[in-house]
mmCIF file of C-alpha atoms and ligand atoms in Angstrom:
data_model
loop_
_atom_site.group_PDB
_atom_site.id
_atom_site.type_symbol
_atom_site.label_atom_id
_atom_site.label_comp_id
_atom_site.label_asym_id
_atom_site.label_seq_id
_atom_site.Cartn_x
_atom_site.Cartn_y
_atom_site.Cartn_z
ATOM 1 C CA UNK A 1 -7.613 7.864 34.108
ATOM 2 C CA UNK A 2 -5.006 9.350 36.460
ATOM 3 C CA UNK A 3 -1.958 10.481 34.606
ATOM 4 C CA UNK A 4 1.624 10.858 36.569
ATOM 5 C CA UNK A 5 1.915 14.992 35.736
ATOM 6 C CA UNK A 6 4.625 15.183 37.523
ATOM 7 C CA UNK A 7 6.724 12.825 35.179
ATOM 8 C CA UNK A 8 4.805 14.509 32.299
ATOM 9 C CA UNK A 9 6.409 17.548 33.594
ATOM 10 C CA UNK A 10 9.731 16.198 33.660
ATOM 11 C CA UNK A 11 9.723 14.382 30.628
ATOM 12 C CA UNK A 12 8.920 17.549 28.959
ATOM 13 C CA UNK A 13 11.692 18.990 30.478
ATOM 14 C CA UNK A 14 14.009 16.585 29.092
ATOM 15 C CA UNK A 15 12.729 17.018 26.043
ATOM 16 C CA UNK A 16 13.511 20.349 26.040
ATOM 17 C CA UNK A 17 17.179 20.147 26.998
ATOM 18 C CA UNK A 18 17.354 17.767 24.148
ATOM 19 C CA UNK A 19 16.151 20.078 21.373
ATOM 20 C CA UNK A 20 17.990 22.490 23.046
ATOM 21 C CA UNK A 21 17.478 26.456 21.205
ATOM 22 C CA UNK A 22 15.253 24.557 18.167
ATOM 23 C CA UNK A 23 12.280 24.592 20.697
ATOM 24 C CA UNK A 24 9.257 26.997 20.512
ATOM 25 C CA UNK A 25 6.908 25.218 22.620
ATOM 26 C CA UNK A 26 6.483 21.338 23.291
ATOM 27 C CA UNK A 27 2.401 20.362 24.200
ATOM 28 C CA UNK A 28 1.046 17.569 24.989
ATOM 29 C CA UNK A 29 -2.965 17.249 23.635
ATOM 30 C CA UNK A 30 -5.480 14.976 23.974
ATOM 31 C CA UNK A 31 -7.305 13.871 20.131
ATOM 32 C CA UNK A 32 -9.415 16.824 20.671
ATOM 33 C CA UNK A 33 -6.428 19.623 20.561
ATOM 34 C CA UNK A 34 -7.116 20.434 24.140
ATOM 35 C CA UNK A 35 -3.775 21.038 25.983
ATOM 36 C CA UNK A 36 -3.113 18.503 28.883
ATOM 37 C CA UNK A 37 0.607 20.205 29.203
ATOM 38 C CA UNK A 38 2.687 22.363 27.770
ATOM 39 C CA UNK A 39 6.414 24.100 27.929
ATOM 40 C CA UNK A 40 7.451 27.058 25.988
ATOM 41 C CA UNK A 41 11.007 27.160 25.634
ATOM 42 C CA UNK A 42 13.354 29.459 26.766
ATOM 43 C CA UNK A 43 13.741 31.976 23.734
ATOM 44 C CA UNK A 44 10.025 32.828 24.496
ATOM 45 C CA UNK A 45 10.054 32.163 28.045
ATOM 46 C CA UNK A 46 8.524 35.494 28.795
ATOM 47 C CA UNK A 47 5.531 35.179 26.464
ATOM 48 C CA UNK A 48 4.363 31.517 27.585
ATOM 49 C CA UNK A 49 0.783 32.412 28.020
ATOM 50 C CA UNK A 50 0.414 34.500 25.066
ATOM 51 C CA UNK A 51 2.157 31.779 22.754
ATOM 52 C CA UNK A 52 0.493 28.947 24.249
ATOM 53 C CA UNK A 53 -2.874 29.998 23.664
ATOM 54 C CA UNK A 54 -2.064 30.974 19.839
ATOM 55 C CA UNK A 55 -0.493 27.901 19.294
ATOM 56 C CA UNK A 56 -3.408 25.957 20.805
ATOM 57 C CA UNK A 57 -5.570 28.132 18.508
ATOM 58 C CA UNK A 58 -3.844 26.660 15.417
ATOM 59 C CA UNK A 59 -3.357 22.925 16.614
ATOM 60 C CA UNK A 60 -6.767 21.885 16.923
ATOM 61 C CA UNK A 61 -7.878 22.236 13.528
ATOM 62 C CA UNK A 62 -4.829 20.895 12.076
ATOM 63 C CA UNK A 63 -5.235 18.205 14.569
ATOM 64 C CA UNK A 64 -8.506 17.473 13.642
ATOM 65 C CA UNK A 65 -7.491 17.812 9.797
ATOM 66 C CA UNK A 66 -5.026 14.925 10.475
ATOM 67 C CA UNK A 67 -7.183 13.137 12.055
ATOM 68 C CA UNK A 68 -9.860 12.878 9.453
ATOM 69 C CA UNK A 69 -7.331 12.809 6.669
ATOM 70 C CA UNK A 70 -6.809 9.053 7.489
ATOM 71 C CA UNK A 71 -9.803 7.175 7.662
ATOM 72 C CA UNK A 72 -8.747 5.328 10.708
ATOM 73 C CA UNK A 73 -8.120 7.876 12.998
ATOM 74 C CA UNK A 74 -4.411 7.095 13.341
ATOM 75 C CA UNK A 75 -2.032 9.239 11.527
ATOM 76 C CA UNK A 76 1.606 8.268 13.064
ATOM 77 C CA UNK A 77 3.182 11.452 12.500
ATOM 78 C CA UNK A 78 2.592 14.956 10.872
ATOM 79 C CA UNK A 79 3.893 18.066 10.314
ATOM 80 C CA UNK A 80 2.978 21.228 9.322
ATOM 81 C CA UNK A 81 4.142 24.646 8.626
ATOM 82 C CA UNK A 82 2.806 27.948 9.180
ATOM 83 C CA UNK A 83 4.279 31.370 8.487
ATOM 84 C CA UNK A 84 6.213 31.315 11.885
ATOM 85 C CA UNK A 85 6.282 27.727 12.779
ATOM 86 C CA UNK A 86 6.413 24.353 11.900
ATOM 87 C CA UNK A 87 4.808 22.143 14.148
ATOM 88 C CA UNK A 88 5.633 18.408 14.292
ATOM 89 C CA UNK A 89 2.675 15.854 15.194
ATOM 90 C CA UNK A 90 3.653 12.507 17.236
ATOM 91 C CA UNK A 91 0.642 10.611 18.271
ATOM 92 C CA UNK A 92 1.379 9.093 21.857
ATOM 93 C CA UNK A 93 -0.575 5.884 22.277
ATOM 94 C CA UNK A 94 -4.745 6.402 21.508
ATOM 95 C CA UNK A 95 -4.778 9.323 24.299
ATOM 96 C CA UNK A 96 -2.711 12.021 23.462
ATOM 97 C CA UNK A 97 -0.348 13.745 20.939
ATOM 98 C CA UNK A 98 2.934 15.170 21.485
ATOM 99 C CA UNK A 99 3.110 18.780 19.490
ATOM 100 C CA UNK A 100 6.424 19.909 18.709
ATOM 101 C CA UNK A 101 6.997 23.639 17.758
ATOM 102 C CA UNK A 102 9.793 24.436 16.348
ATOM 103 C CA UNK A 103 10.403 28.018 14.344
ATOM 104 C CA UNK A 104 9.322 27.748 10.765
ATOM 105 C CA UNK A 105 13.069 27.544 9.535
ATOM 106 C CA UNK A 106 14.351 24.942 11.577
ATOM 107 C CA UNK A 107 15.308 21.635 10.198
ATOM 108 C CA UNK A 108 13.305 18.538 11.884
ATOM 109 C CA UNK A 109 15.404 15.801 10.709
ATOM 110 C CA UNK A 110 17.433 15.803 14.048
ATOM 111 C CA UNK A 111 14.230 16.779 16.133
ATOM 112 C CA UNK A 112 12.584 13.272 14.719
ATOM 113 C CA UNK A 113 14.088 10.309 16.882
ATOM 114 C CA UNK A 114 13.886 12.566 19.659
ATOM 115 C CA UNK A 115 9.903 13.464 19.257
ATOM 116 C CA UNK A 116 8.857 9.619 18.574
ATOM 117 C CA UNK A 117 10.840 8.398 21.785
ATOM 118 C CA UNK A 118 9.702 11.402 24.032
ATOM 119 C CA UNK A 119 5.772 10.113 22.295
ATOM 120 C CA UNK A 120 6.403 6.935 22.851
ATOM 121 C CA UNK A 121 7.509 7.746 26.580
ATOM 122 C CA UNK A 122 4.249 9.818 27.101
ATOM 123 C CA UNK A 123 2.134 7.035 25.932
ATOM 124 C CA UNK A 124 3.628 5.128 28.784
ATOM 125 C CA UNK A 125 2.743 7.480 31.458
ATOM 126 C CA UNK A 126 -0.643 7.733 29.592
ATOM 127 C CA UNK A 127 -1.520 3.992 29.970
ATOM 128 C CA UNK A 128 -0.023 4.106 33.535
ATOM 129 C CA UNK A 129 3.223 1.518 33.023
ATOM 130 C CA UNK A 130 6.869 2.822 34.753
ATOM 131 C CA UNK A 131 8.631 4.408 32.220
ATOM 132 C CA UNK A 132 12.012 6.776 33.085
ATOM 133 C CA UNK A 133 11.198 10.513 31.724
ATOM 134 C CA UNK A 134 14.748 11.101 31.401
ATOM 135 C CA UNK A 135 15.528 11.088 27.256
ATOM 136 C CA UNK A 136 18.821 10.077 26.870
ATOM 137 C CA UNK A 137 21.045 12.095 23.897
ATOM 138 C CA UNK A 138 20.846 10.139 20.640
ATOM 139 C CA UNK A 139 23.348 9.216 17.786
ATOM 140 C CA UNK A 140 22.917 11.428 15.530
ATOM 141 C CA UNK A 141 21.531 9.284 12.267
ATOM 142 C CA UNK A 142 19.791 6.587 14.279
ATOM 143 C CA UNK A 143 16.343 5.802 13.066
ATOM 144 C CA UNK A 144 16.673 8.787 10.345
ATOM 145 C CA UNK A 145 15.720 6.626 7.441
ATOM 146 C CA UNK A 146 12.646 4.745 9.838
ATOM 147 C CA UNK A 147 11.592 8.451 10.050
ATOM 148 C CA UNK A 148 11.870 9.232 6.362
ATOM 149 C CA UNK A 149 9.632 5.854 5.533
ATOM 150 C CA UNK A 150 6.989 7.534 8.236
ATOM 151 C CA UNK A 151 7.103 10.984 6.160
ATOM 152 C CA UNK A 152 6.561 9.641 3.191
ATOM 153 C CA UNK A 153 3.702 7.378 4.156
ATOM 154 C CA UNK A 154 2.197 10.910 5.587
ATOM 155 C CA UNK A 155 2.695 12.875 2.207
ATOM 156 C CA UNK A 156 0.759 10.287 0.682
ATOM 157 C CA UNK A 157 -2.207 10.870 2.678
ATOM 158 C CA UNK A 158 -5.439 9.561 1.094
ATOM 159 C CA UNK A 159 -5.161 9.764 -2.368
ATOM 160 C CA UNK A 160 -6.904 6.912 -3.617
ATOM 161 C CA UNK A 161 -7.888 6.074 -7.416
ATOM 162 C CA UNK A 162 -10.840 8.417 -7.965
ATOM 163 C CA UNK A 163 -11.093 10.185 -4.729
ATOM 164 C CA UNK A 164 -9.235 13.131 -3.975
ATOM 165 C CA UNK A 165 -8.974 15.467 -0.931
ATOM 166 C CA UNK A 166 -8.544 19.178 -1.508
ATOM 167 C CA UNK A 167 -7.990 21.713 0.299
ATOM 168 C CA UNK A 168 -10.890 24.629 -0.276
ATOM 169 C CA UNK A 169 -10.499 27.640 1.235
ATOM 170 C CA UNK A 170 -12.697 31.120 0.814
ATOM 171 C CA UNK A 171 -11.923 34.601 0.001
ATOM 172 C CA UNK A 172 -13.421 37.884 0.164
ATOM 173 C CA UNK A 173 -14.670 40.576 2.439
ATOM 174 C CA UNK A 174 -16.234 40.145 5.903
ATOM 175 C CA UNK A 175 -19.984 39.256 6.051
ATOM 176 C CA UNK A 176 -20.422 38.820 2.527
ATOM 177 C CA UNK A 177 -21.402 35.202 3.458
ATOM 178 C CA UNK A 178 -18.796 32.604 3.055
ATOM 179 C CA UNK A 179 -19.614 30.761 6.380
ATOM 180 C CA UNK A 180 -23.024 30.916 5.534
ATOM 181 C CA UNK A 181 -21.971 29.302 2.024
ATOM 182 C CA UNK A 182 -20.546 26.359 3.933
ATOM 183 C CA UNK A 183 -22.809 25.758 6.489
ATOM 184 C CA UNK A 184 -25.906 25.476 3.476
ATOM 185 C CA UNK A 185 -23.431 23.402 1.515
ATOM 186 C CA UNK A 186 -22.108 21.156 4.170
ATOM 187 C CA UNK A 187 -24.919 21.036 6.393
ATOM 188 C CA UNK A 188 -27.454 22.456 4.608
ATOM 189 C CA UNK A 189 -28.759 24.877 7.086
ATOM 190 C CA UNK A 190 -28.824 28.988 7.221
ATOM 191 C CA UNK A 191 -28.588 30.602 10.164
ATOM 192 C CA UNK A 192 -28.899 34.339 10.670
ATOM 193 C CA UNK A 193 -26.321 34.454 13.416
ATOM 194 C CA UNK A 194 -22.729 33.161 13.136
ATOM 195 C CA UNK A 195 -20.586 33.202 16.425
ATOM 196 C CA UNK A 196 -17.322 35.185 14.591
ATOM 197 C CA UNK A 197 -14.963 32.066 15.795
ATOM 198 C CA UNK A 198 -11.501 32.246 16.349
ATOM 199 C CA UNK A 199 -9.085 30.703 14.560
ATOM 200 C CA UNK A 200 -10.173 28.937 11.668
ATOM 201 C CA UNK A 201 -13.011 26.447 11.051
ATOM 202 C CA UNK A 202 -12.440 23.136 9.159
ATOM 203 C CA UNK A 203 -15.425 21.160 7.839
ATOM 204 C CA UNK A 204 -15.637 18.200 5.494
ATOM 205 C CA UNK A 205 -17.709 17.258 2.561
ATOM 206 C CA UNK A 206 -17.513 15.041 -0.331
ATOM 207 C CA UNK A 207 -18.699 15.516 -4.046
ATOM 208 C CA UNK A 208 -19.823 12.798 -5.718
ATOM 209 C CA UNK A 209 -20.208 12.527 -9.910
ATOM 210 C CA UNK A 210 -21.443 8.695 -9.943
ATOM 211 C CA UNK A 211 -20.703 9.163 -14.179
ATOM 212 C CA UNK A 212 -17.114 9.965 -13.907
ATOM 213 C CA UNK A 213 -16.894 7.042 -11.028
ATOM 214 C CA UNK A 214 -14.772 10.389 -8.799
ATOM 215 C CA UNK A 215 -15.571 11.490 -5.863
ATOM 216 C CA UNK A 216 -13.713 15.007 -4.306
ATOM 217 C CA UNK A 217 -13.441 15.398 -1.378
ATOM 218 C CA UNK A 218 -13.321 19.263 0.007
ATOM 219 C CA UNK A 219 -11.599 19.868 3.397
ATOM 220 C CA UNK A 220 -12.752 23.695 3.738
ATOM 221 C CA UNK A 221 -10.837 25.799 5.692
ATOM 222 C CA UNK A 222 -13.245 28.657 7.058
ATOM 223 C CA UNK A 223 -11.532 31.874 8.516
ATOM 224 C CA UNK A 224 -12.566 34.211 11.018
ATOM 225 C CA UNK A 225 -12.279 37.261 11.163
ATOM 226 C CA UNK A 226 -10.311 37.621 8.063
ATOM 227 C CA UNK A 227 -8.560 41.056 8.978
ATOM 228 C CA UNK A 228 -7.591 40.633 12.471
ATOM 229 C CA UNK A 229 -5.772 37.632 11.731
ATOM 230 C CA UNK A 230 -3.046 38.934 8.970
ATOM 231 C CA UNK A 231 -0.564 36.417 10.907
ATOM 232 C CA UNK A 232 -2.728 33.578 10.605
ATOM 233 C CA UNK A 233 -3.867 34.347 6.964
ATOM 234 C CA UNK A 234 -0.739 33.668 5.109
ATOM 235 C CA UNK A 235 -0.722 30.134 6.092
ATOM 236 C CA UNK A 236 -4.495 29.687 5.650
ATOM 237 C CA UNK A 237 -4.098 30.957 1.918
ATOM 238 C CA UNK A 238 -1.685 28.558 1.120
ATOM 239 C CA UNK A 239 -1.500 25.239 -0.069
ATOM 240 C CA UNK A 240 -5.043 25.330 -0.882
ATOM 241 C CA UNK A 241 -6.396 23.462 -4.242
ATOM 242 C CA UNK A 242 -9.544 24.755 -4.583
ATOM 243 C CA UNK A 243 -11.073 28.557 -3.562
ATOM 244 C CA UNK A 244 -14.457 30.407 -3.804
ATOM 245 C CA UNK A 245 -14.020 34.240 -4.462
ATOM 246 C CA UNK A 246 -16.864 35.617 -2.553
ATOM 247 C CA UNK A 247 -18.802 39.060 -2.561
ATOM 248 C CA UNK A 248 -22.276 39.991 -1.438
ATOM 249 C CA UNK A 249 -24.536 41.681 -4.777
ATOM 250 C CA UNK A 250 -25.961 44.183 -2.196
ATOM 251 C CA UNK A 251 -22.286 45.847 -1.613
ATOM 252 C CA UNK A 252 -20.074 46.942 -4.370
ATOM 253 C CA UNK A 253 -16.878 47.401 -1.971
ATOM 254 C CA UNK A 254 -17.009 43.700 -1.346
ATOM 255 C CA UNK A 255 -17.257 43.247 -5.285
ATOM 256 C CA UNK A 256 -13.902 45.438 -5.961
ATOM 257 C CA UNK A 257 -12.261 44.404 -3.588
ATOM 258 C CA UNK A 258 -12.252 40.646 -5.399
ATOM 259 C CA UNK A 259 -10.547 42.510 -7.802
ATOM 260 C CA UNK A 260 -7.958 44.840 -5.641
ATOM 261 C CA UNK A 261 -7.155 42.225 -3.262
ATOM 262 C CA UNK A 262 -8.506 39.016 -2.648
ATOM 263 C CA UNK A 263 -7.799 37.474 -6.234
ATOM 264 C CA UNK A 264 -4.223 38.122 -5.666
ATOM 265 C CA UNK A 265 -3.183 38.030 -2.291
ATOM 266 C CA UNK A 266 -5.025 34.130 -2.915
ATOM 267 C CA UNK A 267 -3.270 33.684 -6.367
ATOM 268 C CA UNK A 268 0.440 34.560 -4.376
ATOM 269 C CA UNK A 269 -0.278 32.179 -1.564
ATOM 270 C CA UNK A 270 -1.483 29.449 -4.169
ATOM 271 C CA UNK A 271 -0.565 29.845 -7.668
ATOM 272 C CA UNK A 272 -1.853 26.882 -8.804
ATOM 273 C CA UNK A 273 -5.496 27.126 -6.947
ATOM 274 C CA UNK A 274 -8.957 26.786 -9.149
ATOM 275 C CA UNK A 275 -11.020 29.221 -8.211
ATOM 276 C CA UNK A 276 -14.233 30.423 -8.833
ATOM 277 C CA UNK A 277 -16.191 33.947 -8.823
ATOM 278 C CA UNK A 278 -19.556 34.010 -6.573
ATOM 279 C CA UNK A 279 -21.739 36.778 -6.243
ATOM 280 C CA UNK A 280 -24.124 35.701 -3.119
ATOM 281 C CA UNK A 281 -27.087 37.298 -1.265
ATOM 282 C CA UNK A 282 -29.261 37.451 -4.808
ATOM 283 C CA UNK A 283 -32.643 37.060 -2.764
ATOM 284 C CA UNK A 284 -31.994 40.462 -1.930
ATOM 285 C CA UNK A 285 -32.825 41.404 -5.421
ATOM 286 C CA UNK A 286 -33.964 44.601 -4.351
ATOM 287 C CA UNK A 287 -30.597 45.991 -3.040
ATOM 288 C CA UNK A 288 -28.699 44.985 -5.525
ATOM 289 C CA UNK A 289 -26.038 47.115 -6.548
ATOM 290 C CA UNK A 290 -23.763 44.973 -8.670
ATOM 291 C CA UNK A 291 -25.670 43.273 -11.667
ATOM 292 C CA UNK A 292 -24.983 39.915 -12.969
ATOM 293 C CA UNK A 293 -23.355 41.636 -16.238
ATOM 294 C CA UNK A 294 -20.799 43.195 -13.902
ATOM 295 C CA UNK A 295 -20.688 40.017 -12.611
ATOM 296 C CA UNK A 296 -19.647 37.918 -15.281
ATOM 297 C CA UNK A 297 -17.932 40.476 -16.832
ATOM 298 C CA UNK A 298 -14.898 39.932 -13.780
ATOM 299 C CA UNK A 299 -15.247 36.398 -14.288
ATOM 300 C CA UNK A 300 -14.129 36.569 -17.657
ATOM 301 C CA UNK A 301 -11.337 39.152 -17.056
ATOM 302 C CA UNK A 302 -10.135 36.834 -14.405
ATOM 303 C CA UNK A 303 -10.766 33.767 -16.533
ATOM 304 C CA UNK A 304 -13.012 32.354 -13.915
ATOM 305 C CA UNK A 305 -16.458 30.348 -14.041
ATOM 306 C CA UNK A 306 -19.197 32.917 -12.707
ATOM 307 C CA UNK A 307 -22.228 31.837 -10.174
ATOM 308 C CA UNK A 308 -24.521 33.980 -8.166
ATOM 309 C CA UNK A 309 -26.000 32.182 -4.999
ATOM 310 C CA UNK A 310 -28.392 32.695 -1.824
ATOM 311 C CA UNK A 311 -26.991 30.934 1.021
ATOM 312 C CA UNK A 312 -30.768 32.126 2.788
ATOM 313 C CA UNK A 313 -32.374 30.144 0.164
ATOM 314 C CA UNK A 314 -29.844 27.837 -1.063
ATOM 315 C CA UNK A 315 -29.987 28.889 -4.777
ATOM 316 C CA UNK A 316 -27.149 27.623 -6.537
ATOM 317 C CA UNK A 317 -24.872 26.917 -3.562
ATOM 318 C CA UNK A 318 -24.421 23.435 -4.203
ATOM 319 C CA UNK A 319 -23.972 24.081 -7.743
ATOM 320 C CA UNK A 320 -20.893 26.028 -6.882
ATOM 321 C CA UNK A 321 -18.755 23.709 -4.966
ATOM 322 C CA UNK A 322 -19.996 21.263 -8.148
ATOM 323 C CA UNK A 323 -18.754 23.562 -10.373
ATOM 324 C CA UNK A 324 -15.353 24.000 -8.267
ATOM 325 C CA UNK A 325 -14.931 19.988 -7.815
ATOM 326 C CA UNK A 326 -15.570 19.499 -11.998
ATOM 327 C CA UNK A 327 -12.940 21.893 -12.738
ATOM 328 C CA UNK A 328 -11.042 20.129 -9.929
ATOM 329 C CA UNK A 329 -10.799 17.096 -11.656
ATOM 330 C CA UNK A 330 -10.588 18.225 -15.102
ATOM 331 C CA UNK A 331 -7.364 19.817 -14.112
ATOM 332 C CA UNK A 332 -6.350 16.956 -12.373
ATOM 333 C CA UNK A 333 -6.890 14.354 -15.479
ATOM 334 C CA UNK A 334 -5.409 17.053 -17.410
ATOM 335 C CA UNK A 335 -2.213 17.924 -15.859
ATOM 336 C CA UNK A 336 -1.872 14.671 -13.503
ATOM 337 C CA UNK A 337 0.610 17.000 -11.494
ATOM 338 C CA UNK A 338 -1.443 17.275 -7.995
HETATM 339 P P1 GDP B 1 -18.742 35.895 6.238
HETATM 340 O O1 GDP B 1 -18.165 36.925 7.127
HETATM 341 O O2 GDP B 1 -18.377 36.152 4.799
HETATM 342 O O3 GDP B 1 -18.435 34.494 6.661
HETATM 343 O O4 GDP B 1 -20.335 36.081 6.266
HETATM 344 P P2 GDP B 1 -21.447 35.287 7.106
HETATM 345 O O5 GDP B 1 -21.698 33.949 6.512
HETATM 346 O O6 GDP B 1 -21.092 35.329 8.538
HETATM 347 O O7 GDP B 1 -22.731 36.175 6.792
HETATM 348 C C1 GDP B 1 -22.813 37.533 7.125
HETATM 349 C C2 GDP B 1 -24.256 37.963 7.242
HETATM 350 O O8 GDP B 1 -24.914 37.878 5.982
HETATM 351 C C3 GDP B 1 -25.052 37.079 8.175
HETATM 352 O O9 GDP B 1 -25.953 37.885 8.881
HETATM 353 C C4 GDP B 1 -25.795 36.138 7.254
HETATM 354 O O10 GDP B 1 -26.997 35.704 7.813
HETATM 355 C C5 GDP B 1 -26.050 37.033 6.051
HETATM 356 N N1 GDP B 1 -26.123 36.263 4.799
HETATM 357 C C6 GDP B 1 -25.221 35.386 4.322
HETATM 358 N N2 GDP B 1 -25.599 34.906 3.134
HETATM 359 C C7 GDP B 1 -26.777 35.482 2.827
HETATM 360 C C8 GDP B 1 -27.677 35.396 1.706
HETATM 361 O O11 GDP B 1 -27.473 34.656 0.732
HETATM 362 N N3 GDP B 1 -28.803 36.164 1.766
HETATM 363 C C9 GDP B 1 -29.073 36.986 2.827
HETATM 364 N N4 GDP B 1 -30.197 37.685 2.805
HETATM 365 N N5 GDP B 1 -28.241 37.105 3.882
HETATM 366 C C10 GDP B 1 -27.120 36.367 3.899
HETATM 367 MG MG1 MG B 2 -17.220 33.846 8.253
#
């Protein structure tokens, strides 16, 4: 595949000038996140490098979330806010996607006809056929209710009759063993050495109760490195359905700090989120330091079901995102308001 950059470039260009001072950044990725080309705009001219590679950092796993989100691997258009951004996804022919960043209070209704012709341009130059880079200025109002009818069809994502997606995210200290949790649950492994990622980790896994004919389906958002990422943590806190409140039984900061911190800071971000208490690391019986009475006893202060796990053994783990997925649905047959 030999792609004209050179019209990439310029197309990008003219894409800028016609988003004028809304424009962050404007990158072009293939389906894997991975930047083919990029353009900062000229507020943050200065800091290109340094906002390219954080943005890149957060647009592959919402990228990939997309993706999987529909079934068939095509999602139109997205978008997605963070604490500083909002980010506008325009798939660009089965190649690549056009990324539009725009600062998190902008308004994207005029940005729309612009991003699905400059996508629709960039598929062109993808597939090789002559296409003109320039982007000519639009009526304002043309194609505006086309693009409503293409956001609405995205909010609707994939809720079908007894299957639901939610988003599950995990709080608590460092090393207390949340990505351990997830890799035993999801691929039912244990491995003594996690890589500290950056960025955030999103992994897949359905729940199925055959008796209640429901299926959930967990998209779990795993965060590294928890503390260094304040910026990032806002955003990864919020919007999230579902939650495991994590500490290790071997180290009683980790089990107050459920208490100071995490079960807050999550219950701000989320206020409607079902969460769950889970004391892990209980093959360790002999340095334990916080007893299951202790346990349970925060579990029912914070009205929350209680669970102690191993993620080294597996005790219990699946049990707990069972747990979390029954009280997922009861809520969801009880209130209907998801
Ligand atoms: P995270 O920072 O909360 O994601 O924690 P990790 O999953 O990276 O785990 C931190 C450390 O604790 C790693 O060395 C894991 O191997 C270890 N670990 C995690 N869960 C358990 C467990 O249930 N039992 C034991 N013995 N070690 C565990
Ligand atoms: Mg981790």
């Amino acid at each position: 595949m030999s792609v004209d950059t050179k019209k990439l470039a310029a197309l990008l260009e003219w894409y800028k000038q016609s988003l004028g001072d809304n424009l962050v950044a404007a990158l072009v990725v293939n389906r894997d996140g991975l930047i083919m080309d990029s353009l900062v705009g000229d507020l943050e001219k200065s800091l290109s490098e340094e906002i390219i590679s954080g943005l890149s950092a957060l647009v592959e796993p919402v990228l990939t979330r997309i993706t999987e989100e529909f079934s068939s691997g095509s999602f139109g258009t997205g978008t997605f806010d963070t604490e500083d951004y909002r980010f506008i996804f325009c798939e660009s022919g089965p190649e690549a996607v056009l990324v539009t960043v725009l600062e998190a209070i902008a308004g994207v209704d005029s940005v729309f006809p612009y991003a699905y012709l400059a996508a629709e341009k960039i598929a062109r130059i993808f597939d090789g056929r002559t296409v003109s880079p320039v982007i000519p200025k639009l009526v304002a109002d043309s194609g505006a209710n086309n693009v409503q009818r293409k956001l609405e069809k995205l909010q609707k994502v994939n809720i079908k009759s007894g299957e639901y997606a939610f988003k599950l995210i995990l709080g608590g200290d460092g090393a207390v063993g949340k990505t351990s949790m997830v890799h035993r649950y999801v691929e039912n492994k244990f491995e003594t050495d996690y890589k500290s990622t950056i960025g955030t980790s999103i992994m897949k896994k359905e729940c199925t109760f055959k008796e209640l004919k429901s299926k959930v389906r967990f998209v779990i958002w795993d965060l590294a490195g928890q503390a260094q990422f304040k910026r990032v943590r806002q955003s990864y806190l919020a919007n999230a359905e579902a939650g495991l409140l994590v500490y290790d039984v071997t180290n009683r900061s980790s089990f107050e700090n459920i208490d100071k911190n995490w079960y807050r800071e999550i219950k701000k971000a989320s206020p409607n989120i079902v969460l769950i208490l889970v004391g892990n690391k209980i093959d360790l019986e002999s340095n334990r330091v916080v007893s299951r009475d202790e346990g349970e006893t925060l579990a029912q202060k914070l009205t929350l079901t209680y669970v102690e796990t191993s993620a080294k053994t597996g005790e219990n783990v699946n049990d707990a995102f069972k747990m979390l997925a029954l009280q997922i649905i009861k809520k969801f047959i009880e209130t209907q308001d998801f």
